[in-house]
GROMACS .gro file of C-alpha atoms in nm:
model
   65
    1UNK     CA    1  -2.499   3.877  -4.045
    2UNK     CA    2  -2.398   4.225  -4.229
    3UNK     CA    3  -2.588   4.405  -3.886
    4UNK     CA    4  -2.428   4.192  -3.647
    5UNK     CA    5  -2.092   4.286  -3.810
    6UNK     CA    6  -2.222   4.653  -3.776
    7UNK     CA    7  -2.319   4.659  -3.433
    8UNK     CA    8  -1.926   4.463  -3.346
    9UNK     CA    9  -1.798   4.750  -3.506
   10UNK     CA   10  -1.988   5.046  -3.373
   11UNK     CA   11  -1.920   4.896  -3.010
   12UNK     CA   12  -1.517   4.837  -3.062
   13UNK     CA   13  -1.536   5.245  -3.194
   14UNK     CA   14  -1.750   5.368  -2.923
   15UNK     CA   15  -1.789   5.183  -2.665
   16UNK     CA   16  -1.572   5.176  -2.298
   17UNK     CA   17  -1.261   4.942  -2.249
   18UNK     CA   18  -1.477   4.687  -2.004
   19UNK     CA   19  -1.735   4.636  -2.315
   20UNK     CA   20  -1.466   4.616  -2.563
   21UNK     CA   21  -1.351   4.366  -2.322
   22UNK     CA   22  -1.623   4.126  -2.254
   23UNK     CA   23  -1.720   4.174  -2.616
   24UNK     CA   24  -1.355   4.017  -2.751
   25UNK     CA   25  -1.316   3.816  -2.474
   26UNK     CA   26  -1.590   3.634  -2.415
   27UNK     CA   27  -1.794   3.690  -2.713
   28UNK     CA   28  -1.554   3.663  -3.021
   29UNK     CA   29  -1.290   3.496  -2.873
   30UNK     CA   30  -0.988   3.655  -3.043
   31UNK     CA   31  -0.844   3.829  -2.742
   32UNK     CA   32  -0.455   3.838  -2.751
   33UNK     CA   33  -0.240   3.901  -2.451
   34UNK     CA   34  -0.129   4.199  -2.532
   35UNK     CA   35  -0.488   4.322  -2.601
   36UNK     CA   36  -0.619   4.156  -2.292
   37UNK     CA   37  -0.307   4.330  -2.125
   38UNK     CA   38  -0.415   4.698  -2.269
   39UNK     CA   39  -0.760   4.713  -2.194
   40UNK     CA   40  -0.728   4.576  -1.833
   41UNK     CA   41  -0.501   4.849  -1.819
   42UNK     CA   42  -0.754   5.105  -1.907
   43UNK     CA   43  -1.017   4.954  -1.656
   44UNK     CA   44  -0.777   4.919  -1.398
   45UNK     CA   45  -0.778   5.325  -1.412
   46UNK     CA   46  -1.198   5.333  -1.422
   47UNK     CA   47  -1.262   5.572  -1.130
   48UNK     CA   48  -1.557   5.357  -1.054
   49UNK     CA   49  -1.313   5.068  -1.038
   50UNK     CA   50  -1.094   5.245  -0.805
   51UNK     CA   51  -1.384   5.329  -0.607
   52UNK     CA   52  -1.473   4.946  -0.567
   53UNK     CA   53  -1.129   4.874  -0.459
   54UNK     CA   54  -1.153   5.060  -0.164
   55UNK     CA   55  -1.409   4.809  -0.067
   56UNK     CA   56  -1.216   4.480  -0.083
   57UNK     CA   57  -1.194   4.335   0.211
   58UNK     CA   58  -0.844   4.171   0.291
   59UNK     CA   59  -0.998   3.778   0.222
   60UNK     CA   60  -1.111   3.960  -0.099
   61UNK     CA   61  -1.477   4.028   0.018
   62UNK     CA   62  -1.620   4.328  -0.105
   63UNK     CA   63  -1.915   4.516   0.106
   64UNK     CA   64  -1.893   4.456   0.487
   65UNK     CA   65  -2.254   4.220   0.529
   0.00000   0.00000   0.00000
């Protein structure tokens, strides 16, 4: 349990807001709203996320199969 605890750690330190994300989120569970608010914030600004916005398709498809 003490490396699991370890490895929770070293990825809320170092790792980017979408893993810090998923990893409270959906993993631990102990997301607030404000935090939830914050780090959608800092994905939001991803350049890789504004890249794939520029593919949504008004009915919210994204590619153009």
């Amino acid at each position: 349990m003490k490396s699991i605890q370890k490895s929770i750690d070293f990825l809320m330190e170092n790792a980017g807001p979408v893993i810090q994300y998923r990893l409270r989120k959906e993993i631990l569970k102990d997301l607030s709203g404000s935090e939830e608010e914050k780090l959608l914030g800092q994905i939001y600004e991803l350049p890789l996320f504004k890249l794939l916005t520029t593919y949504v398709k008004p009915d919210g498809y994204i590619g153009s199969g």
